[in-house]
Structure formats: C-alpha cells, structure tokens
Amino acid sequence: MPLSFALSKGRILEETRPLLARVGIRPKEDPERSRRLVIDTSRRDLRLIMVRASDTPTYVQHGGADLGIAGRDVLVEHGGEGLYQPVDLGIARCRMVVAVRKGFDYQSAVAQGARLRVATKYVNTTRQHFAAKGVHVDVIRLYGSMELAPLTGLADAIVDLVATGRTLRENGLVAVEEIIPVSARLIVNQAALKTKRAALQPLIDAFAEAAA
Ligand code: PRT
Ligand code: MG
C-alpha cells in the first residue's frame, strides 16, 4: 500500500505546494482543479487524499491517511488524539482570537461576570479558553462567517482566526484577546509511525528540512 497524505484545498494546499516540491512530491494532476479526491504523485509510494481542512486530523487519527497537514487551530479543536505532530511547517500563519464589535466593552463585561454569547466553529477550544479564565459563556456553533454574528445580535463575541486583520476591520470588529498563535503542522498517524517507520521517517525529516 502506498502512503496516503491528507491535504485540504485552499490556503493549506497553496502554502504547502513549495514544500511538496522541495520534498520531491509532484501531484500527477492539479489538486485545486481536479475533482479527483485521490491523486497520484511523482512518487509511486505516495498519493494525496483531498479532505476538508477540519477533517484532516480525523483522517490521520483513524488511519484514513498516514500523514497530513493541518492548521494548529484545527488540531487544538480536534484534541490531537492518536496524532504525532513532528514538524511546525511555519506556513498558513494567523492567530485565533476573541473579537467583539467596536465599542463593546469586553473587559468590563468579563469583570462584571456577564454571561457572554460566543459564536464560533471552534466550540471545544472556546469552551476550554473561557473555562480556564473562569468566564461563563454560551457557545453558539457556526460553520461559516463568524464575523456576522456580533453584527446581527446573534452573539456578543466570536472566536475566529485573524491574519491581516482586514476582515475584522471591514466589519467593525476588534480583537480583544489572543487564544493561540496558529501555523500549519505536519501530522502523522501514531500507529503508522511504528508500522511504516522506514517509509515515514525520511519524509518527516525531509519536511523538517524543507520547512526550516
Ligand atoms: O473546509 P473548512 O471550512 O473546514 O476549512 P476552511 O474553509 O477554514 O479552510 P481554509 O482553507 O480557509 O483554511 C485552512 C487553514 O488555513 C485554517 O485551518 C488555518 O489553519 C489557516 N489559516 C491561516 C486561515 C487564515 N490564515 C485565515 N485568515 N484560515 C482562515 N482564515 C480566515 C479567517 O477565518 C477570517 O474569516 O480569513 C479571515 C481573516 O483573514 P484576514 O486576513 O482578513 O485577517
Ligand atoms: Mg474557508
């Protein structure tokens, strides 16, 4: 069986391409244009599995893929069970933050013990973050455009990613707290690392070198 490598289209694939090239992995067709979900590469022992960004840890955890690349946001939210995370690739960098409408006094609301409604797709991370601060929150799960929630009165705050800050700014929101800095990581199935070490270790080493 060839190794299977889970990747997601969009940001992760875009920023991973130069790394793949440096490691000597050339997809046989362009994953961004192809409708194929399994794509052969220049290496006969490795194929790409195209998954949704938030599904990458799940595929690798359960052996649907031997390795993959996922943002730290997605990994923290998943919990990282069954995953080895050997390399911080330093790409797709951003920050996970708490953001509110400009003018909303977040610090006072927290100090007064107000129960905040927080909209996010990172529900586990959000619960953990506020529990650690001792702040009571009602978490509202969304699947897209968190930025809309405070503008419509759906929530007091959001937990989302910020890169340039443009999306927050254009929607009258401000970041009031950083939760974690985010970058993409190489992740490997822990069991596969034992049974397929001869194939996996050189790849891990090559990514570590390419990322440095
Ligand atoms: O498929 P699914 O919906 O689950 O994933 P996705 O659509 O979030 O995937 P994608 O391709 O957008 O993001 C994949 C990964 O890229 C994320 O998991 C992060 O690790 C990483 N990444 C890095 C980002 C950003 N930067 C980023 N800025 N992911 C999303 N954003 C969004 C952010 O959510 C916000 O809406 O960009 C907007 C903010 O950008 P600025 O530049 O305006 O601040
Ligand atoms: Mg997206």
PDB file of C-alpha atoms and ligand atoms in Angstrom:
ATOM      1  CA  MET A   1       0.000   0.000   0.000  1.00  0.00           C
ATOM      2  CA  PRO A   2       1.322   3.474  -0.869  1.00  0.00           C
ATOM      3  CA  LEU A   3       1.412   6.107   1.847  1.00  0.00           C
ATOM      4  CA  SER A   4      -1.579   8.419   1.833  1.00  0.00           C
ATOM      5  CA  PHE A   5      -1.112  12.078   2.570  1.00  0.00           C
ATOM      6  CA  ALA A   6      -4.126  14.192   3.568  1.00  0.00           C
ATOM      7  CA  LEU A   7      -4.258  17.766   2.305  1.00  0.00           C
ATOM      8  CA  SER A   8      -7.017  20.363   2.046  1.00  0.00           C
ATOM      9  CA  LYS A   9      -7.640  22.693  -0.868  1.00  0.00           C
ATOM     10  CA  GLY A  10      -7.335  26.432  -0.379  1.00  0.00           C
ATOM     11  CA  ARG A  11      -4.818  28.030   1.944  1.00  0.00           C
ATOM     12  CA  ILE A  12      -3.138  24.852   3.155  1.00  0.00           C
ATOM     13  CA  LEU A  13      -2.585  23.435  -0.340  1.00  0.00           C
ATOM     14  CA  GLU A  14      -1.457  26.806  -1.693  1.00  0.00           C
ATOM     15  CA  GLU A  15       1.150  27.316   1.000  1.00  0.00           C
ATOM     16  CA  THR A  16       2.193  23.654   1.021  1.00  0.00           C
ATOM     17  CA  ARG A  17       2.961  23.444  -2.711  1.00  0.00           C
ATOM     18  CA  PRO A  18       6.507  24.844  -2.453  1.00  0.00           C
ATOM     19  CA  LEU A  19       7.212  22.457   0.443  1.00  0.00           C
ATOM     20  CA  LEU A  20       5.875  19.480  -1.530  1.00  0.00           C
ATOM     21  CA  ALA A  21       8.107  20.463  -4.441  1.00  0.00           C
ATOM     22  CA  ARG A  22      11.146  20.705  -2.161  1.00  0.00           C
ATOM     23  CA  VAL A  23      10.376  17.279  -0.723  1.00  0.00           C
ATOM     24  CA  GLY A  24      10.038  15.870  -4.248  1.00  0.00           C
ATOM     25  CA  ILE A  25       6.279  15.258  -4.292  1.00  0.00           C
ATOM     26  CA  ARG A  26       4.697  16.331  -7.598  1.00  0.00           C
ATOM     27  CA  PRO A  27       0.950  15.674  -7.955  1.00  0.00           C
ATOM     28  CA  LYS A  28       0.036  13.971 -11.272  1.00  0.00           C
ATOM     29  CA  GLU A  29      -2.815  16.441 -11.652  1.00  0.00           C
ATOM     30  CA  ASP A  30      -3.560  19.821 -10.134  1.00  0.00           C
ATOM     31  CA  PRO A  31      -5.475  19.095  -6.905  1.00  0.00           C
ATOM     32  CA  GLU A  32      -7.029  22.569  -6.973  1.00  0.00           C
ATOM     33  CA  ARG A  33      -8.667  21.951 -10.384  1.00  0.00           C
ATOM     34  CA  SER A  34      -9.234  18.234 -10.372  1.00  0.00           C
ATOM     35  CA  ARG A  35     -12.432  16.718  -8.996  1.00  0.00           C
ATOM     36  CA  ARG A  36     -10.478  13.631  -8.021  1.00  0.00           C
ATOM     37  CA  LEU A  37     -10.178  13.075  -4.276  1.00  0.00           C
ATOM     38  CA  VAL A  38      -7.267  10.648  -4.523  1.00  0.00           C
ATOM     39  CA  ILE A  39      -4.364  11.958  -6.585  1.00  0.00           C
ATOM     40  CA  ASP A  40      -1.251  10.058  -7.592  1.00  0.00           C
ATOM     41  CA  THR A  41       2.112  11.757  -7.325  1.00  0.00           C
ATOM     42  CA  SER A  42       5.555  11.514  -8.896  1.00  0.00           C
ATOM     43  CA  ARG A  43       6.377   9.151  -6.025  1.00  0.00           C
ATOM     44  CA  ARG A  44       4.824   5.754  -6.650  1.00  0.00           C
ATOM     45  CA  ASP A  45       4.779   5.145  -2.910  1.00  0.00           C
ATOM     46  CA  LEU A  46       2.681   8.219  -2.080  1.00  0.00           C
ATOM     47  CA  ARG A  47      -0.764   9.520  -3.011  1.00  0.00           C
ATOM     48  CA  LEU A  48      -2.654  12.604  -1.941  1.00  0.00           C
ATOM     49  CA  ILE A  49      -6.055  12.413  -0.257  1.00  0.00           C
ATOM     50  CA  MET A  50      -8.024  15.650  -0.626  1.00  0.00           C
ATOM     51  CA  VAL A  51     -10.079  16.359   2.508  1.00  0.00           C
ATOM     52  CA  ARG A  52     -11.831  19.277   4.107  1.00  0.00           C
ATOM     53  CA  ALA A  53      -9.429  21.270   6.338  1.00  0.00           C
ATOM     54  CA  SER A  54     -11.307  20.448   9.524  1.00  0.00           C
ATOM     55  CA  ASP A  55     -11.414  16.719   8.602  1.00  0.00           C
ATOM     56  CA  THR A  56      -7.639  16.294   8.248  1.00  0.00           C
ATOM     57  CA  PRO A  57      -6.908  15.265  11.882  1.00  0.00           C
ATOM     58  CA  THR A  58      -9.803  12.790  11.807  1.00  0.00           C
ATOM     59  CA  TYR A  59      -8.493  11.093   8.643  1.00  0.00           C
ATOM     60  CA  VAL A  60      -4.998  10.815  10.052  1.00  0.00           C
ATOM     61  CA  GLN A  61      -6.149   9.745  13.539  1.00  0.00           C
ATOM     62  CA  HIS A  62      -8.152   6.818  12.173  1.00  0.00           C
ATOM     63  CA  GLY A  63      -5.635   5.783   9.530  1.00  0.00           C
ATOM     64  CA  GLY A  64      -7.666   7.033   6.550  1.00  0.00           C
ATOM     65  CA  ALA A  65      -4.405   8.782   5.790  1.00  0.00           C
ATOM     66  CA  ASP A  66      -0.928   8.030   7.159  1.00  0.00           C
ATOM     67  CA  LEU A  67       0.045  11.662   7.403  1.00  0.00           C
ATOM     68  CA  GLY A  68      -1.261  15.102   6.565  1.00  0.00           C
ATOM     69  CA  ILE A  69      -1.022  18.833   7.066  1.00  0.00           C
ATOM     70  CA  ALA A  70      -3.402  20.723   9.338  1.00  0.00           C
ATOM     71  CA  GLY A  71      -3.603  24.121  10.985  1.00  0.00           C
ATOM     72  CA  ARG A  72      -2.966  24.249  14.716  1.00  0.00           C
ATOM     73  CA  ASP A  73      -6.479  25.713  15.100  1.00  0.00           C
ATOM     74  CA  VAL A  74      -7.982  22.523  13.701  1.00  0.00           C
ATOM     75  CA  LEU A  75      -5.608  20.321  15.735  1.00  0.00           C
ATOM     76  CA  VAL A  76      -6.367  22.003  19.044  1.00  0.00           C
ATOM     77  CA  GLU A  77     -10.079  21.781  18.313  1.00  0.00           C
ATOM     78  CA  HIS A  78      -9.768  18.086  17.415  1.00  0.00           C
ATOM     79  CA  GLY A  79      -7.717  17.325  20.530  1.00  0.00           C
ATOM     80  CA  GLY A  80      -4.791  15.637  18.781  1.00  0.00           C
ATOM     81  CA  GLU A  81      -5.642  12.106  19.911  1.00  0.00           C
ATOM     82  CA  GLY A  82      -3.659   9.420  18.048  1.00  0.00           C
ATOM     83  CA  LEU A  83      -1.611  12.032  16.242  1.00  0.00           C
ATOM     84  CA  TYR A  84       2.093  12.646  16.237  1.00  0.00           C
ATOM     85  CA  GLN A  85       2.931  16.273  15.365  1.00  0.00           C
ATOM     86  CA  PRO A  86       6.606  16.241  14.437  1.00  0.00           C
ATOM     87  CA  VAL A  87       7.005  19.440  12.382  1.00  0.00           C
ATOM     88  CA  ASP A  88       5.746  23.006  12.649  1.00  0.00           C
ATOM     89  CA  LEU A  89       5.821  23.990   8.976  1.00  0.00           C
ATOM     90  CA  GLY A  90       5.593  27.696   9.764  1.00  0.00           C
ATOM     91  CA  ILE A  91       3.068  28.301   6.969  1.00  0.00           C
ATOM     92  CA  ALA A  92      -0.581  29.492   6.880  1.00  0.00           C
ATOM     93  CA  ARG A  93       0.146  31.636   9.902  1.00  0.00           C
ATOM     94  CA  CYS A  94      -2.582  33.502  11.739  1.00  0.00           C
ATOM     95  CA  ARG A  95      -3.921  33.967  15.278  1.00  0.00           C
ATOM     96  CA  MET A  96      -7.013  32.604  16.956  1.00  0.00           C
ATOM     97  CA  VAL A  97      -8.639  35.485  18.796  1.00  0.00           C
ATOM     98  CA  VAL A  98     -11.711  36.655  20.667  1.00  0.00           C
ATOM     99  CA  ALA A  99     -13.277  39.564  18.772  1.00  0.00           C
ATOM    100  CA  VAL A 100     -16.191  41.877  19.559  1.00  0.00           C
ATOM    101  CA  ARG A 101     -17.987  44.841  17.994  1.00  0.00           C
ATOM    102  CA  LYS A 102     -16.022  48.063  18.234  1.00  0.00           C
ATOM    103  CA  GLY A 103     -17.436  49.840  21.280  1.00  0.00           C
ATOM    104  CA  PHE A 104     -18.422  46.688  23.152  1.00  0.00           C
ATOM    105  CA  ASP A 105     -16.590  46.852  26.484  1.00  0.00           C
ATOM    106  CA  TYR A 106     -15.377  43.268  26.668  1.00  0.00           C
ATOM    107  CA  GLN A 107     -13.125  43.712  29.702  1.00  0.00           C
ATOM    108  CA  SER A 108     -15.959  45.246  31.763  1.00  0.00           C
ATOM    109  CA  ALA A 109     -18.416  42.590  30.656  1.00  0.00           C
ATOM    110  CA  VAL A 110     -15.953  39.914  31.789  1.00  0.00           C
ATOM    111  CA  ALA A 111     -15.132  41.748  35.044  1.00  0.00           C
ATOM    112  CA  GLN A 112     -18.852  42.078  35.836  1.00  0.00           C
ATOM    113  CA  GLY A 113     -19.348  38.374  35.301  1.00  0.00           C
ATOM    114  CA  ALA A 114     -21.799  38.868  32.437  1.00  0.00           C
ATOM    115  CA  ARG A 115     -22.720  35.648  30.661  1.00  0.00           C
ATOM    116  CA  LEU A 116     -21.330  36.111  27.154  1.00  0.00           C
ATOM    117  CA  ARG A 117     -22.723  34.565  23.981  1.00  0.00           C
ATOM    118  CA  VAL A 118     -19.760  33.487  21.853  1.00  0.00           C
ATOM    119  CA  ALA A 119     -20.199  32.308  18.248  1.00  0.00           C
ATOM    120  CA  THR A 120     -17.525  30.075  16.702  1.00  0.00           C
ATOM    121  CA  LYS A 121     -16.720  26.939  14.779  1.00  0.00           C
ATOM    122  CA  TYR A 122     -14.070  26.162  17.422  1.00  0.00           C
ATOM    123  CA  VAL A 123     -16.506  25.130  20.150  1.00  0.00           C
ATOM    124  CA  ASN A 124     -14.149  22.917  22.198  1.00  0.00           C
ATOM    125  CA  THR A 125     -11.290  25.406  22.138  1.00  0.00           C
ATOM    126  CA  THR A 126     -13.674  28.226  23.022  1.00  0.00           C
ATOM    127  CA  ARG A 127     -15.180  26.355  25.975  1.00  0.00           C
ATOM    128  CA  GLN A 128     -11.708  25.488  27.280  1.00  0.00           C
ATOM    129  CA  HIS A 129     -10.423  29.034  26.869  1.00  0.00           C
ATOM    130  CA  PHE A 130     -13.263  30.626  28.821  1.00  0.00           C
ATOM    131  CA  ALA A 131     -13.426  27.870  31.424  1.00  0.00           C
ATOM    132  CA  ALA A 132      -9.721  28.453  32.157  1.00  0.00           C
ATOM    133  CA  LYS A 133     -10.484  32.156  32.675  1.00  0.00           C
ATOM    134  CA  GLY A 134     -13.478  31.315  34.848  1.00  0.00           C
ATOM    135  CA  VAL A 135     -15.808  33.168  32.482  1.00  0.00           C
ATOM    136  CA  HIS A 136     -19.296  31.822  31.834  1.00  0.00           C
ATOM    137  CA  VAL A 137     -20.200  31.639  28.164  1.00  0.00           C
ATOM    138  CA  ASP A 138     -22.919  30.255  25.961  1.00  0.00           C
ATOM    139  CA  VAL A 139     -21.178  28.864  22.909  1.00  0.00           C
ATOM    140  CA  ILE A 140     -23.072  29.102  19.620  1.00  0.00           C
ATOM    141  CA  ARG A 141     -21.749  26.819  16.889  1.00  0.00           C
ATOM    142  CA  LEU A 142     -21.447  28.293  13.406  1.00  0.00           C
ATOM    143  CA  TYR A 143     -19.999  26.786  10.241  1.00  0.00           C
ATOM    144  CA  GLY A 144     -19.081  29.983   8.405  1.00  0.00           C
ATOM    145  CA  SER A 145     -18.623  33.763   8.566  1.00  0.00           C
ATOM    146  CA  MET A 146     -18.363  34.101  12.329  1.00  0.00           C
ATOM    147  CA  GLU A 147     -17.836  37.850  11.761  1.00  0.00           C
ATOM    148  CA  LEU A 148     -21.545  38.240  11.052  1.00  0.00           C
ATOM    149  CA  ALA A 149     -22.679  37.057  14.471  1.00  0.00           C
ATOM    150  CA  PRO A 150     -21.916  40.184  16.565  1.00  0.00           C
ATOM    151  CA  LEU A 151     -23.277  42.453  13.802  1.00  0.00           C
ATOM    152  CA  THR A 152     -26.672  40.784  13.835  1.00  0.00           C
ATOM    153  CA  GLY A 153     -27.022  40.412  17.591  1.00  0.00           C
ATOM    154  CA  LEU A 154     -26.591  36.645  17.413  1.00  0.00           C
ATOM    155  CA  ALA A 155     -23.584  36.837  19.746  1.00  0.00           C
ATOM    156  CA  ASP A 156     -21.563  39.254  21.907  1.00  0.00           C
ATOM    157  CA  ALA A 157     -18.239  37.881  20.748  1.00  0.00           C
ATOM    158  CA  ILE A 158     -16.672  35.472  18.275  1.00  0.00           C
ATOM    159  CA  VAL A 159     -13.665  33.191  18.343  1.00  0.00           C
ATOM    160  CA  ASP A 160     -12.092  33.159  14.884  1.00  0.00           C
ATOM    161  CA  LEU A 161      -8.813  33.394  13.004  1.00  0.00           C
ATOM    162  CA  VAL A 162      -7.182  36.681  12.060  1.00  0.00           C
ATOM    163  CA  ALA A 163      -4.362  37.065   9.570  1.00  0.00           C
ATOM    164  CA  THR A 164      -4.117  40.597   8.184  1.00  0.00           C
ATOM    165  CA  GLY A 165      -6.970  41.938  10.333  1.00  0.00           C
ATOM    166  CA  ARG A 166      -8.810  43.204   7.265  1.00  0.00           C
ATOM    167  CA  THR A 167     -11.947  41.094   7.727  1.00  0.00           C
ATOM    168  CA  LEU A 168     -12.429  42.263  11.318  1.00  0.00           C
ATOM    169  CA  ARG A 169     -11.769  45.883  10.383  1.00  0.00           C
ATOM    170  CA  GLU A 170     -14.178  45.916   7.447  1.00  0.00           C
ATOM    171  CA  ASN A 171     -16.901  44.547   9.694  1.00  0.00           C
ATOM    172  CA  GLY A 172     -16.364  46.951  12.589  1.00  0.00           C
ATOM    173  CA  LEU A 173     -14.910  44.296  14.893  1.00  0.00           C
ATOM    174  CA  VAL A 174     -11.801  44.330  17.069  1.00  0.00           C
ATOM    175  CA  ALA A 175      -9.678  41.550  18.533  1.00  0.00           C
ATOM    176  CA  VAL A 176      -9.659  41.772  22.334  1.00  0.00           C
ATOM    177  CA  GLU A 177      -7.773  38.621  23.307  1.00  0.00           C
ATOM    178  CA  GLU A 178      -5.410  36.169  21.650  1.00  0.00           C
ATOM    179  CA  ILE A 179      -6.093  32.493  22.291  1.00  0.00           C
ATOM    180  CA  ILE A 180      -3.249  30.860  20.340  1.00  0.00           C
ATOM    181  CA  PRO A 181      -0.855  31.645  17.510  1.00  0.00           C
ATOM    182  CA  VAL A 182      -1.589  29.322  14.567  1.00  0.00           C
ATOM    183  CA  SER A 183       0.535  27.749  11.840  1.00  0.00           C
ATOM    184  CA  ALA A 184       0.275  24.509   9.871  1.00  0.00           C
ATOM    185  CA  ARG A 185       1.751  21.271  11.240  1.00  0.00           C
ATOM    186  CA  LEU A 186       2.783  18.001   9.696  1.00  0.00           C
ATOM    187  CA  ILE A 187       0.778  15.283  11.438  1.00  0.00           C
ATOM    188  CA  VAL A 188       1.344  11.538  11.372  1.00  0.00           C
ATOM    189  CA  ASN A 189      -0.784   8.598  12.476  1.00  0.00           C
ATOM    190  CA  GLN A 190       0.880   7.242  15.641  1.00  0.00           C
ATOM    191  CA  ALA A 191       0.339   3.586  14.772  1.00  0.00           C
ATOM    192  CA  ALA A 192       1.586   4.081  11.197  1.00  0.00           C
ATOM    193  CA  LEU A 193       4.736   5.685  12.543  1.00  0.00           C
ATOM    194  CA  LYS A 194       5.552   2.357  14.187  1.00  0.00           C
ATOM    195  CA  THR A 195       4.489   0.005  11.367  1.00  0.00           C
ATOM    196  CA  LYS A 196       5.693   2.168   8.445  1.00  0.00           C
ATOM    197  CA  ARG A 197       8.618   3.918  10.063  1.00  0.00           C
ATOM    198  CA  ALA A 198      11.049   3.131   7.225  1.00  0.00           C
ATOM    199  CA  ALA A 199       8.830   4.994   4.757  1.00  0.00           C
ATOM    200  CA  LEU A 200       7.613   7.749   7.074  1.00  0.00           C
ATOM    201  CA  GLN A 201      10.746   8.865   8.920  1.00  0.00           C
ATOM    202  CA  PRO A 202      12.635  10.075   5.803  1.00  0.00           C
ATOM    203  CA  LEU A 203       9.526  12.041   4.749  1.00  0.00           C
ATOM    204  CA  ILE A 204       9.243  13.652   8.186  1.00  0.00           C
ATOM    205  CA  ASP A 205      12.936  14.545   8.065  1.00  0.00           C
ATOM    206  CA  ALA A 206      12.550  15.991   4.559  1.00  0.00           C
ATOM    207  CA  PHE A 207       9.633  18.196   5.662  1.00  0.00           C
ATOM    208  CA  ALA A 208      11.548  19.354   8.720  1.00  0.00           C
ATOM    209  CA  GLU A 209      14.437  20.355   6.479  1.00  0.00           C
ATOM    210  CA  ALA A 210      12.198  21.969   3.827  1.00  0.00           C
ATOM    211  CA  ALA A 211      10.370  23.994   6.481  1.00  0.00           C
ATOM    212  CA  ALA A 212      13.479  25.248   8.257  1.00  0.00           C
TER     213      ALA A 212
HETATM  214  O1  PRT B   1     -13.254  23.411   4.925  1.00  0.00           O
HETATM  215  P1  PRT B   1     -13.372  24.167   6.205  1.00  0.00           P
HETATM  216  O2  PRT B   1     -14.440  25.225   6.173  1.00  0.00           O
HETATM  217  O3  PRT B   1     -13.408  23.281   7.416  1.00  0.00           O
HETATM  218  O4  PRT B   1     -11.995  24.925   6.339  1.00  0.00           O
HETATM  219  P2  PRT B   1     -11.672  26.430   5.930  1.00  0.00           P
HETATM  220  O5  PRT B   1     -12.626  26.943   4.919  1.00  0.00           O
HETATM  221  O6  PRT B   1     -11.468  27.200   7.186  1.00  0.00           O
HETATM  222  O7  PRT B   1     -10.281  26.236   5.191  1.00  0.00           O
HETATM  223  P3  PRT B   1      -9.284  27.380   4.757  1.00  0.00           P
HETATM  224  O8  PRT B   1      -8.616  26.865   3.535  1.00  0.00           O
HETATM  225  O9  PRT B   1      -9.974  28.702   4.720  1.00  0.00           O
HETATM  226  O10 PRT B   1      -8.269  27.426   5.999  1.00  0.00           O
HETATM  227  C1  PRT B   1      -7.442  26.353   6.256  1.00  0.00           C
HETATM  228  C2  PRT B   1      -6.462  26.746   7.357  1.00  0.00           C
HETATM  229  O11 PRT B   1      -5.733  27.906   7.000  1.00  0.00           O
HETATM  230  C3  PRT B   1      -7.073  27.106   8.703  1.00  0.00           C
HETATM  231  O12 PRT B   1      -7.428  25.963   9.431  1.00  0.00           O
HETATM  232  C4  PRT B   1      -5.925  27.884   9.354  1.00  0.00           C
HETATM  233  O13 PRT B   1      -5.029  26.991   9.994  1.00  0.00           O
HETATM  234  C5  PRT B   1      -5.219  28.529   8.160  1.00  0.00           C
HETATM  235  N1  PRT B   1      -5.438  29.982   8.051  1.00  0.00           N
HETATM  236  C6  PRT B   1      -4.450  30.909   8.073  1.00  0.00           C
HETATM  237  C7  PRT B   1      -6.611  30.657   7.944  1.00  0.00           C
HETATM  238  C8  PRT B   1      -6.310  32.018   7.911  1.00  0.00           C
HETATM  239  N2  PRT B   1      -4.955  32.143   7.973  1.00  0.00           N
HETATM  240  C9  PRT B   1      -7.381  32.999   7.800  1.00  0.00           C
HETATM  241  N3  PRT B   1      -7.127  34.199   7.786  1.00  0.00           N
HETATM  242  N4  PRT B   1      -7.892  30.227   7.869  1.00  0.00           N
HETATM  243  C10 PRT B   1      -8.881  31.139   7.767  1.00  0.00           C
HETATM  244  N5  PRT B   1      -8.678  32.487   7.737  1.00  0.00           N
HETATM  245  C11 PRT B   1      -9.898  33.358   7.595  1.00  0.00           C
HETATM  246  C12 PRT B   1     -10.470  33.742   8.963  1.00  0.00           C
HETATM  247  O14 PRT B   1     -11.325  32.727   9.436  1.00  0.00           O
HETATM  248  C13 PRT B   1     -11.230  35.032   8.629  1.00  0.00           C
HETATM  249  O15 PRT B   1     -12.507  34.780   8.114  1.00  0.00           O
HETATM  250  O16 PRT B   1      -9.615  34.572   6.936  1.00  0.00           O
HETATM  251  C14 PRT B   1     -10.359  35.633   7.546  1.00  0.00           C
HETATM  252  C15 PRT B   1      -9.439  36.615   8.217  1.00  0.00           C
HETATM  253  O17 PRT B   1      -8.382  36.968   7.391  1.00  0.00           O
HETATM  254  P4  PRT B   1      -7.814  38.476   7.483  1.00  0.00           P
HETATM  255  O18 PRT B   1      -6.580  38.429   6.608  1.00  0.00           O
HETATM  256  O19 PRT B   1      -8.872  39.372   6.896  1.00  0.00           O
HETATM  257  O20 PRT B   1      -7.496  38.798   8.893  1.00  0.00           O
HETATM  258 MG    MG B   2     -12.912  28.869   4.455  1.00  0.00          MG
END
